[in-house]
XYZ file of N, CA and C in Angstrom:
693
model
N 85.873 103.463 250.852
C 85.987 102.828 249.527
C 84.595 102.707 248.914
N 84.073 103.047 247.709
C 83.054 103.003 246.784
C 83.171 101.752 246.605
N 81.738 101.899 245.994
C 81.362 100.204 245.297
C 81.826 99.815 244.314
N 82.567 100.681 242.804
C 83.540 99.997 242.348
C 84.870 99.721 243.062
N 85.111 100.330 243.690
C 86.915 100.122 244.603
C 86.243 98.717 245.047
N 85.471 98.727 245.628
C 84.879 97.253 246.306
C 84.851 95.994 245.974
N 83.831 96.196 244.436
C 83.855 95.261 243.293
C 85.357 94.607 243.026
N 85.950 95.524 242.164
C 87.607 95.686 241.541
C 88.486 95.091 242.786
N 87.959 95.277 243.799
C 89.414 94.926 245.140
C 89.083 93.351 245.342
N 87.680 92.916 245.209
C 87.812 91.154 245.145
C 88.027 90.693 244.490
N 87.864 91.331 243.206
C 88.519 90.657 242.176
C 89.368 90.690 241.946
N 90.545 91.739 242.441
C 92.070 91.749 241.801
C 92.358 90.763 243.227
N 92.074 90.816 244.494
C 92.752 89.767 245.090
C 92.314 88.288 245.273
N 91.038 87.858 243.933
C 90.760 86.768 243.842
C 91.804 86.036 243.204
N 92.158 87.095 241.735
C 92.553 86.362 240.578
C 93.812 87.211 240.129
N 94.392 88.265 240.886
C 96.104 88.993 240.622
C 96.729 88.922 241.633
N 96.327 89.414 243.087
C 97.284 89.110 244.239
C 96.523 90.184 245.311
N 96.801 89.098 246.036
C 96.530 89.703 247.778
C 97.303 90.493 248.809
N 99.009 89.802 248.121
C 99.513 90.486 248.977
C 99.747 91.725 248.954
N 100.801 92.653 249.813
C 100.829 93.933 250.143
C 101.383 94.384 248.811
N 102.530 93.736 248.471
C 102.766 94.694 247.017
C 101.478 94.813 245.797
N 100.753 93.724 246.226
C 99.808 93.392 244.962
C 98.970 94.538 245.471
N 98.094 94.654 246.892
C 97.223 96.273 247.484
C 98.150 97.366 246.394
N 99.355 97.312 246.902
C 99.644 98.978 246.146
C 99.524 99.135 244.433
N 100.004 97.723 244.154
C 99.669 97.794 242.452
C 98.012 98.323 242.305
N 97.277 97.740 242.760
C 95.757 97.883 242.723
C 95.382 99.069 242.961
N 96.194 99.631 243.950
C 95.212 101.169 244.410
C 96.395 102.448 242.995
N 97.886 101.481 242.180
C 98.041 102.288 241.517
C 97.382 102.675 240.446
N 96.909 100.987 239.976
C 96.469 101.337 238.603
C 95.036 101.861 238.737
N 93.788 101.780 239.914
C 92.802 102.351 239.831
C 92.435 104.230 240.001
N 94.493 104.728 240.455
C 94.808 105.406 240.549
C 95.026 106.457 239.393
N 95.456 105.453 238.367
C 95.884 106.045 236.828
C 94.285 106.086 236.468
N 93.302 105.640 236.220
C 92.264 105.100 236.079
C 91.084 106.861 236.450
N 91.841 107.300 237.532
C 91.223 108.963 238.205
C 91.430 109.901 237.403
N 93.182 109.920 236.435
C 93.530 111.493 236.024
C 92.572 111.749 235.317
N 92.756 113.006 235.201
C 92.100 114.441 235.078
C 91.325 114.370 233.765
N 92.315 113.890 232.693
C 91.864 113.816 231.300
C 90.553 112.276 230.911
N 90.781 111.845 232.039
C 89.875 110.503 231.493
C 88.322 110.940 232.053
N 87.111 110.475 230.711
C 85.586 110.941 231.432
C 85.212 109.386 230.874
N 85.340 108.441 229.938
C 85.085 106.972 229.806
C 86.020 106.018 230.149
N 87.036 106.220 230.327
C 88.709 105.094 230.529
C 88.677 105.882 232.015
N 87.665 105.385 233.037
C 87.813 105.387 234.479
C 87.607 104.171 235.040
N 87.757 104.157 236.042
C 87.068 103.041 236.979
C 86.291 102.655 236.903
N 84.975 103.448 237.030
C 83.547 102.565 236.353
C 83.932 101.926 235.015
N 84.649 102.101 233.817
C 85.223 101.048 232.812
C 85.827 100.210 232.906
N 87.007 100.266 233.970
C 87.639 98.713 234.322
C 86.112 98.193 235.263
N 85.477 98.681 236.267
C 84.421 97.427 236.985
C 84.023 96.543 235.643
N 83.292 97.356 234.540
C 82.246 96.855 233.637
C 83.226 95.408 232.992
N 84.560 95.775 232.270
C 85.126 95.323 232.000
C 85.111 94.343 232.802
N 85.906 94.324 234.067
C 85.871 92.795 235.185
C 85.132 91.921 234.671
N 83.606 92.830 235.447
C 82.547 92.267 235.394
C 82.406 91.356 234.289
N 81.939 91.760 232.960
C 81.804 91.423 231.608
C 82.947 89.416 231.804
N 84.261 89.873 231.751
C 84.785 89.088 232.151
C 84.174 87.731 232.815
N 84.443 88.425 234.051
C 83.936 86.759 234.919
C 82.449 86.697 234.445
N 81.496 87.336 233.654
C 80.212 86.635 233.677
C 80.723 85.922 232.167
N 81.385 86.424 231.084
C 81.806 85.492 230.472
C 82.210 84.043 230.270
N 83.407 84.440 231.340
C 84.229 82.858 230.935
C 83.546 81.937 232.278
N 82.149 82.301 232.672
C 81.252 81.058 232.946
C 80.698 80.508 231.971
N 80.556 81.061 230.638
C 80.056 79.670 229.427
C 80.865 80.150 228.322
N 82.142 79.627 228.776
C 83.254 79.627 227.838
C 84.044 78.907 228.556
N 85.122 78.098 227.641
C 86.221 77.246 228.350
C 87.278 77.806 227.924
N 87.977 78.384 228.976
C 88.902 79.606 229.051
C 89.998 78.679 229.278
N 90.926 79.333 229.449
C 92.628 78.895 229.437
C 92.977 79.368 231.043
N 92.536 80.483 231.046
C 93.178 81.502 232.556
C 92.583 82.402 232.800
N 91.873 82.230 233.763
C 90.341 83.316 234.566
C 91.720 84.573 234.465
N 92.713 84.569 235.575
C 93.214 84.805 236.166
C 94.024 86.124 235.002
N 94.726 85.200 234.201
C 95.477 86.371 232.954
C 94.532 87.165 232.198
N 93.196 86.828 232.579
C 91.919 87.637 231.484
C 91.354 89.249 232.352
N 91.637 88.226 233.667
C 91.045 89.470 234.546
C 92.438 90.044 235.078
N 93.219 90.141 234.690
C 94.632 90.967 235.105
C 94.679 91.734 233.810
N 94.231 91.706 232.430
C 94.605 92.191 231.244
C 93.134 93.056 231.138
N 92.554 92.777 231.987
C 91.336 93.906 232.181
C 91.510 94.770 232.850
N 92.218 94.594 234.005
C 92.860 96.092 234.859
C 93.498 96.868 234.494
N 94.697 96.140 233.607
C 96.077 96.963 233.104
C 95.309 97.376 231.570
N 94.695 96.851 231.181
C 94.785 96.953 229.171
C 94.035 98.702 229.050
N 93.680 99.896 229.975
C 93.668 100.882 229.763
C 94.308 101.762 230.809
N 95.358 101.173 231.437
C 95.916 101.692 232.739
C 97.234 102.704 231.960
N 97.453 102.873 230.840
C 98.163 104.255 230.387
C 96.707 104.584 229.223
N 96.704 105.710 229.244
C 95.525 105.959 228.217
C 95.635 107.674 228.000
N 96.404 108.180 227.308
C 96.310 109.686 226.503
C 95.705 109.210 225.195
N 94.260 110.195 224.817
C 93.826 110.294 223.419
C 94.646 110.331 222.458
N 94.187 109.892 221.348
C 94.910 109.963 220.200
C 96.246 109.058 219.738
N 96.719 108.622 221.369
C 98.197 108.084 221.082
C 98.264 106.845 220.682
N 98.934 106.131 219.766
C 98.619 105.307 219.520
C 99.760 103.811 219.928
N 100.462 104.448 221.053
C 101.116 103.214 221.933
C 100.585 103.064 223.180
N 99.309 103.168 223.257
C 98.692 103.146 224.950
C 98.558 101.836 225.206
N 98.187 100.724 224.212
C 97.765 99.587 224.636
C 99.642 98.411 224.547
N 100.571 99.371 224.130
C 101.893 98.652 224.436
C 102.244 99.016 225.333
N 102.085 100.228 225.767
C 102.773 101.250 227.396
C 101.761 100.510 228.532
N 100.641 100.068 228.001
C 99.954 99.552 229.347
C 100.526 98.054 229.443
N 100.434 96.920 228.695
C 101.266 96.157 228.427
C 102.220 96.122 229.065
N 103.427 96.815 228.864
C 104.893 97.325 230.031
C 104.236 97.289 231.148
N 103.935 98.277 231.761
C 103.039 98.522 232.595
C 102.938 97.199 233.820
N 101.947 96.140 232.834
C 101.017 94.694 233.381
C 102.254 94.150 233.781
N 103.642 94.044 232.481
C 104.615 93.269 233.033
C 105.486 93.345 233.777
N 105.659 94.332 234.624
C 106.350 95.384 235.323
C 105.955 94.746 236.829
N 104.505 94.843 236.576
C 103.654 94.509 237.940
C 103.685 93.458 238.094
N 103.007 92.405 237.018
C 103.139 91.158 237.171
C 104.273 90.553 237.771
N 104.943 90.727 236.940
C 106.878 90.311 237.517
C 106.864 90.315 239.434
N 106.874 91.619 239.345
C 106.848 91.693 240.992
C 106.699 91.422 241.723
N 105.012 90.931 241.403
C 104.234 90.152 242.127
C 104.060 88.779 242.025
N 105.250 88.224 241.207
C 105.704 86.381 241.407
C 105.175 85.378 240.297
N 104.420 86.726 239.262
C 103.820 85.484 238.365
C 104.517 85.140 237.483
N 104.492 83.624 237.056
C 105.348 83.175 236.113
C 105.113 83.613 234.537
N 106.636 83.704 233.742
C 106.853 84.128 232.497
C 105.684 84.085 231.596
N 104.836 82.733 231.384
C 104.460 82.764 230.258
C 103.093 83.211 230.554
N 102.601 82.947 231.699
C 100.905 84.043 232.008
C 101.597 85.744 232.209
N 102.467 85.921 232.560
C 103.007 87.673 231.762
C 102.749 87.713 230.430
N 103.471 86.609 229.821
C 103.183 86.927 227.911
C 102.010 86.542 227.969
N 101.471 86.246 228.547
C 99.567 85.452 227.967
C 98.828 87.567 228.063
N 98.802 87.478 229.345
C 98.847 89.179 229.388
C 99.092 90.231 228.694
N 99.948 90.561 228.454
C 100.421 91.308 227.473
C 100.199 91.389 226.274
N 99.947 90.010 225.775
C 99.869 90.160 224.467
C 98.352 90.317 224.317
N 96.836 89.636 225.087
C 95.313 90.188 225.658
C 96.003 91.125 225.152
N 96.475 92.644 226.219
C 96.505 94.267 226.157
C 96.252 94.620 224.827
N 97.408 94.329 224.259
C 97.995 94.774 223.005
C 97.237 94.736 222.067
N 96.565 92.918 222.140
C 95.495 92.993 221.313
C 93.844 93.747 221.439
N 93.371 94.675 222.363
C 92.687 95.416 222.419
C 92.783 96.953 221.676
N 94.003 97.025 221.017
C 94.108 98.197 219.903
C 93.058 98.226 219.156
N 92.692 99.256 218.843
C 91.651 99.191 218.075
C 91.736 98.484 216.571
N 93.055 98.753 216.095
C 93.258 98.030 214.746
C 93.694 96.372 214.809
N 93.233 96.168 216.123
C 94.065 94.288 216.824
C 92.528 93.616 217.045
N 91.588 94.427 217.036
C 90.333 93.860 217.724
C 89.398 93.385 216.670
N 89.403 93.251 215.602
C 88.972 92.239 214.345
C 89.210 90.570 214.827
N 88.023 90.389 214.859
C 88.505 88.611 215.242
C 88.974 87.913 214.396
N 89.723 87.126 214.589
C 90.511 86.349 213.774
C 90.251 84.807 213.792
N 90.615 84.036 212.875
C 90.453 82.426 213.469
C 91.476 81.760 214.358
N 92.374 82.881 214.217
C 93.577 82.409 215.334
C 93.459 82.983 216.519
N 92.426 83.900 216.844
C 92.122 84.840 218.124
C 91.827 83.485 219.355
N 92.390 82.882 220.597
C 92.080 82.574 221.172
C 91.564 83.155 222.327
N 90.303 81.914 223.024
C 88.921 82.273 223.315
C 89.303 83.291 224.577
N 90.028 83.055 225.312
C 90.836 83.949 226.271
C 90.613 85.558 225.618
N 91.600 85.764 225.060
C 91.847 87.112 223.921
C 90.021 87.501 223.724
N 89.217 86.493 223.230
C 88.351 86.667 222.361
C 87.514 87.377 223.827
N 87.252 86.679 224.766
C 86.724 86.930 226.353
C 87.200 88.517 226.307
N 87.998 88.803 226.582
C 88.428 90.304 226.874
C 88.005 91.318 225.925
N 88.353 90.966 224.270
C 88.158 91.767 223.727
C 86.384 92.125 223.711
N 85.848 90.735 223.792
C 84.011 91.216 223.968
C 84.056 91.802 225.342
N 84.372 91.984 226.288
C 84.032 92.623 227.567
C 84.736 94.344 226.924
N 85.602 94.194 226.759
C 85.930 95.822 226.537
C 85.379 96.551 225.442
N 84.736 95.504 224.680
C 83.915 96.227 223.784
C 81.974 96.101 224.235
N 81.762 96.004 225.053
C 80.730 94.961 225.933
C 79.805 96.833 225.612
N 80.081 98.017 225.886
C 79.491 98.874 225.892
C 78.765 99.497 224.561
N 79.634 98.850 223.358
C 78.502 99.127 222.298
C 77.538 98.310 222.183
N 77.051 97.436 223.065
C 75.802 96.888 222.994
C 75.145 97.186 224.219
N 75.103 98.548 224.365
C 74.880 98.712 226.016
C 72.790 99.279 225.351
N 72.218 99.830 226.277
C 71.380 100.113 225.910
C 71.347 101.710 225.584
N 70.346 102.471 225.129
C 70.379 103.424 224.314
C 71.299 104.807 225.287
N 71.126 104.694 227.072
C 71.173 105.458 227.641
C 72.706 105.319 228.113
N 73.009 103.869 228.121
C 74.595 103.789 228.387
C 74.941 104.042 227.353
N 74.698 104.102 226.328
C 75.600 104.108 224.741
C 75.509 105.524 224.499
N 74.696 106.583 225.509
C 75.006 107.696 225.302
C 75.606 108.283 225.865
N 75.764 107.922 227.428
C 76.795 108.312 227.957
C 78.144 107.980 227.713
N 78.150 106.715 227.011
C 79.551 106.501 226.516
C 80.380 107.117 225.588
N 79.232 107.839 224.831
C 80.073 108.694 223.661
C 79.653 110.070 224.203
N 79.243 110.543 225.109
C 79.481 111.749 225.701
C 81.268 111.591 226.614
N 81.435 110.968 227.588
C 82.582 110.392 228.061
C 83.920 110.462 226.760
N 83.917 109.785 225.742
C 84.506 109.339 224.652
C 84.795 110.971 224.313
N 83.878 111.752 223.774
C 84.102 113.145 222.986
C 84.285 113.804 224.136
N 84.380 113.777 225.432
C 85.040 114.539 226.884
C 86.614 114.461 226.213
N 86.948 113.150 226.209
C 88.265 112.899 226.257
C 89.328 113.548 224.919
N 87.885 113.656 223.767
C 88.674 114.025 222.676
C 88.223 115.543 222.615
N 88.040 116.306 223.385
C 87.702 117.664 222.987
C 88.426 118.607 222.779
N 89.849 118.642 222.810
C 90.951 118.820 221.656
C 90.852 118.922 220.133
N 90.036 118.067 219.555
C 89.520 117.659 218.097
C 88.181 118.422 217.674
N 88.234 119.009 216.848
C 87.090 119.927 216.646
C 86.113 118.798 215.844
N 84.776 119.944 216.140
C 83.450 119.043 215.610
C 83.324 118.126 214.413
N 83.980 118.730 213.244
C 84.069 118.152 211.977
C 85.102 116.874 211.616
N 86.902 117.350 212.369
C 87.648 116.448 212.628
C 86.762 115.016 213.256
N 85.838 114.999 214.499
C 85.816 114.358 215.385
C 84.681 113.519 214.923
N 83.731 114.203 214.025
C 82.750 113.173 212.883
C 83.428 112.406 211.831
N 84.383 113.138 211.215
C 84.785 112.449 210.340
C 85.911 110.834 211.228
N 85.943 111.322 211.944
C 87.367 110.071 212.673
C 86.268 109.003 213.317
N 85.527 109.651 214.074
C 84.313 108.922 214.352
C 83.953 108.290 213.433
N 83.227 108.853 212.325
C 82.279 107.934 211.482
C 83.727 106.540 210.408
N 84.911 106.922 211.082
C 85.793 105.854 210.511
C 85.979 104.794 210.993
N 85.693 104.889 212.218
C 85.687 103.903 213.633
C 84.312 102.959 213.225
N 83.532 103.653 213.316
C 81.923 103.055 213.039
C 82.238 102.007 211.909
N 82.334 102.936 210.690
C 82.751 101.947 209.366
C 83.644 100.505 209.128
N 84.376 100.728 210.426
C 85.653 99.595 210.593
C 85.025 98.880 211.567
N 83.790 99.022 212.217
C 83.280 97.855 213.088
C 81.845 97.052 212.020
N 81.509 97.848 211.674
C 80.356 97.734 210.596
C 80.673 97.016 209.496
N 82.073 96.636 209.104
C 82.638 96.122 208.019
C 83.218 94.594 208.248
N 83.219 94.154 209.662
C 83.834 92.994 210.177
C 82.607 92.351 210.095
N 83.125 91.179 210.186
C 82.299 89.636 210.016
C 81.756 89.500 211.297
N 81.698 89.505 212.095
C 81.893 89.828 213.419
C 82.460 90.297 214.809
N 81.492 91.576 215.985
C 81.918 92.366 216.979
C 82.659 91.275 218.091
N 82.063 90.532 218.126
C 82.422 89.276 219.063
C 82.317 88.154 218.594
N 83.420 87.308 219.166
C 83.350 86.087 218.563
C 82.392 85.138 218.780
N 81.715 84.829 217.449
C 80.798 83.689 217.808
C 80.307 82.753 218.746
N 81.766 81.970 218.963
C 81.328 80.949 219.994
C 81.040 81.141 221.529
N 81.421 82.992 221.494
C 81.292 83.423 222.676
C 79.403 83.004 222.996
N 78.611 82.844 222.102
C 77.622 83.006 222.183
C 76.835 84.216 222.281
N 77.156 85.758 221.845
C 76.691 86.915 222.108
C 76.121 87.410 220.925
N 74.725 86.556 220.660
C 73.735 87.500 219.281
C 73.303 88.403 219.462
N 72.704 88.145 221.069
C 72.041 89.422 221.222
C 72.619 90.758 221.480
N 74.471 90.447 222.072
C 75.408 91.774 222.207
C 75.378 92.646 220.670
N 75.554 91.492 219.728
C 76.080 91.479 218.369
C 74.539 92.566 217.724
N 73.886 91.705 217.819
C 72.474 92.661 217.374
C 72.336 94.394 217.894
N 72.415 94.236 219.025
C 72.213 95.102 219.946
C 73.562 96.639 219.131
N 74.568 96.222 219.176
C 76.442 96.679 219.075
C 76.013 97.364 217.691
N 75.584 96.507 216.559
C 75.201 96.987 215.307
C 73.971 97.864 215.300
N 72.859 97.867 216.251
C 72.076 98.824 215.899
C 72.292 100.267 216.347
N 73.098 100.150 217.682
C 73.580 101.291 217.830
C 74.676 102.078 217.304
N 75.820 101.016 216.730
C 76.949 101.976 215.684
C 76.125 102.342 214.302
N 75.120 101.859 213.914
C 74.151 102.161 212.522
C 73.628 103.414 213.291
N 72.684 103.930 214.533
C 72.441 104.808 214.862
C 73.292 106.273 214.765
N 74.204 105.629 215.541
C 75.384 106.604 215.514
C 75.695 106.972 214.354
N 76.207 105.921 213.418
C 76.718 106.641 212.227
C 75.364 107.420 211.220
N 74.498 106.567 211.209
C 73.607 107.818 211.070
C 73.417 109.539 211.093
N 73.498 109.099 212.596
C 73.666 110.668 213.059
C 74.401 112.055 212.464
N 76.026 110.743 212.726
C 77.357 111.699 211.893
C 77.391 111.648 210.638
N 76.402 110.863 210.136
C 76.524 111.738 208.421
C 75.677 112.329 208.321
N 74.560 112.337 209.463
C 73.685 113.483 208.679
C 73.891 114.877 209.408
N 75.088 115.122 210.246
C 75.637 116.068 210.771
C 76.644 116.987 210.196
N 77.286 115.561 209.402
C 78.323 116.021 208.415
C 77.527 116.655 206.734
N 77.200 116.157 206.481
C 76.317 116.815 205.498
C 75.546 117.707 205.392
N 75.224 118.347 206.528
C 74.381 119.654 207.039
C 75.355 120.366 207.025
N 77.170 119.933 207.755
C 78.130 121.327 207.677
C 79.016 121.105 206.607
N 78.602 119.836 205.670
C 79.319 119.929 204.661
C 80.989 119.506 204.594
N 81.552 118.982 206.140
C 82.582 118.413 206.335
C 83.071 117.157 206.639
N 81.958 116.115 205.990
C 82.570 114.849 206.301
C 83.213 114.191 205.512
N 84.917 114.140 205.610
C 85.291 113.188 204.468
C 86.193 112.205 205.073
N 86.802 111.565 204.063
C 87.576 110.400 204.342
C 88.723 110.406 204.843
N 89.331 110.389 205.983
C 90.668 110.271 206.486
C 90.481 109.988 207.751
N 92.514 110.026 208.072
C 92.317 108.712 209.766
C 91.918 109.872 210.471
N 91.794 109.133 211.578
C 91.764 109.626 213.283
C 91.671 108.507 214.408
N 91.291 108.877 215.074
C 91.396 107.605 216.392
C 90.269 108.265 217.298
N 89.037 108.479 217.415
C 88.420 108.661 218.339
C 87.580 107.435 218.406
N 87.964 106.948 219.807
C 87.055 105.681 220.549
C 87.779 104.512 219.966
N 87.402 103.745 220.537
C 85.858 103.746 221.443
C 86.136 103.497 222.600
């Protein structure tokens, strides 16, 4: 077992389950976590995620260590590009497992609904976003404030996954993503206490988008419409 299997295995039997059905859930979903098509939505992304997590909700007053770090394992445990029911199919997924493994009804819905809200169009903070929700969504977004060398491997990983989508498609969908984080009031929620994530998150999506318009304007193909690449 590697040092993320390592990491990920005390923590799912700190705070999801120890027992034997709970081992096989764990080695499934770090299992889904391997296919073929994933080069950023691997294992090293759920550790970071964990991680991010429990160093979080030590200066935060959380609701449930426990439903935050279970909605970090499952919330990319179905993941095909482009699709845009991965974060409800993983969701199913959490409650499927959860169930099984004895936990009661309403930390399943506490779960599930975390997942769901990690869509990319769910992850705008809200004043109704509770701090739980708010915990997860800054850990899974924890990598755009990474430093210059993780933030490049992350969007090398990211355009692995979308390389289906040609160069011009994949600037223009890109630089839509950028625009829709760049346009919020804030990447993380305030009281999380994260200026320096927040500082950090914005200088590198300003970098980035940089880049892709001045990429797009050299081939003359950047315009306005959807896509879904990343993050």
């Amino acid at each position: 077992m590697n040092g993320d299997d390592l990491e990920l295995g005390v923590a799912w039997q700190q705070h999801v389950s120890s027992s034997a059905a709970g081992l096989l859930w764990f080695d499934s979903v770090l299992g889904r976590h391997r296919e073929p098509h994933r080069h950023y939505h691997v294992v090293r992304h759920v550790r970071w995620v964990v991680r991010h997590v429990l160093e979080l909700v030590g200066q935060c007053d959380v609701h449930d260590v426990g439903a935050i770090v279970a909605a970090a394992f499952f919330h990319d445990a179905i993941y095909l590009p482009g699709k845009s029911d991965n974060e409800s199919a993983s969701a199913a997924l959490a409650v499927e497992a959860l169930e099984q493994l004895g936990w009661a009804s309403d930390r399943i819905d506490r779960v599930a609904a975390m997942i769901k809200a990690t869509a990319i169009e769910a992850t705008a903070i809200h004043s109704s976003t509770d701090v739980d929700t708010s915990v997860l969504l800054a850990a899974d977004l924890g990598i755009l404030a990474a430093d210059p060398s993780g933030y490049a491997g992350y969007l090398r990983g990211v355009r692995r996954e979308y390389s289906a989508v040609g160069d011009d498609d994949w600037r223009t969908g890109r630089a839509g993503v950028l625009r829709s984080f760049v346009a919020r009031d804030h990447i993380y929620e305030p009281a999380i206490g994260l200026t320096s994530w927040e500082r950090r998150a914005r200088a590198n999506i300003a970098a980035e988008l940089a880049g892709l318009v001045d990429e797009g304007l050299r081939s003359g193909e950047l315009h306005e419409h959807d896509a879904e690449p990343g993050p």
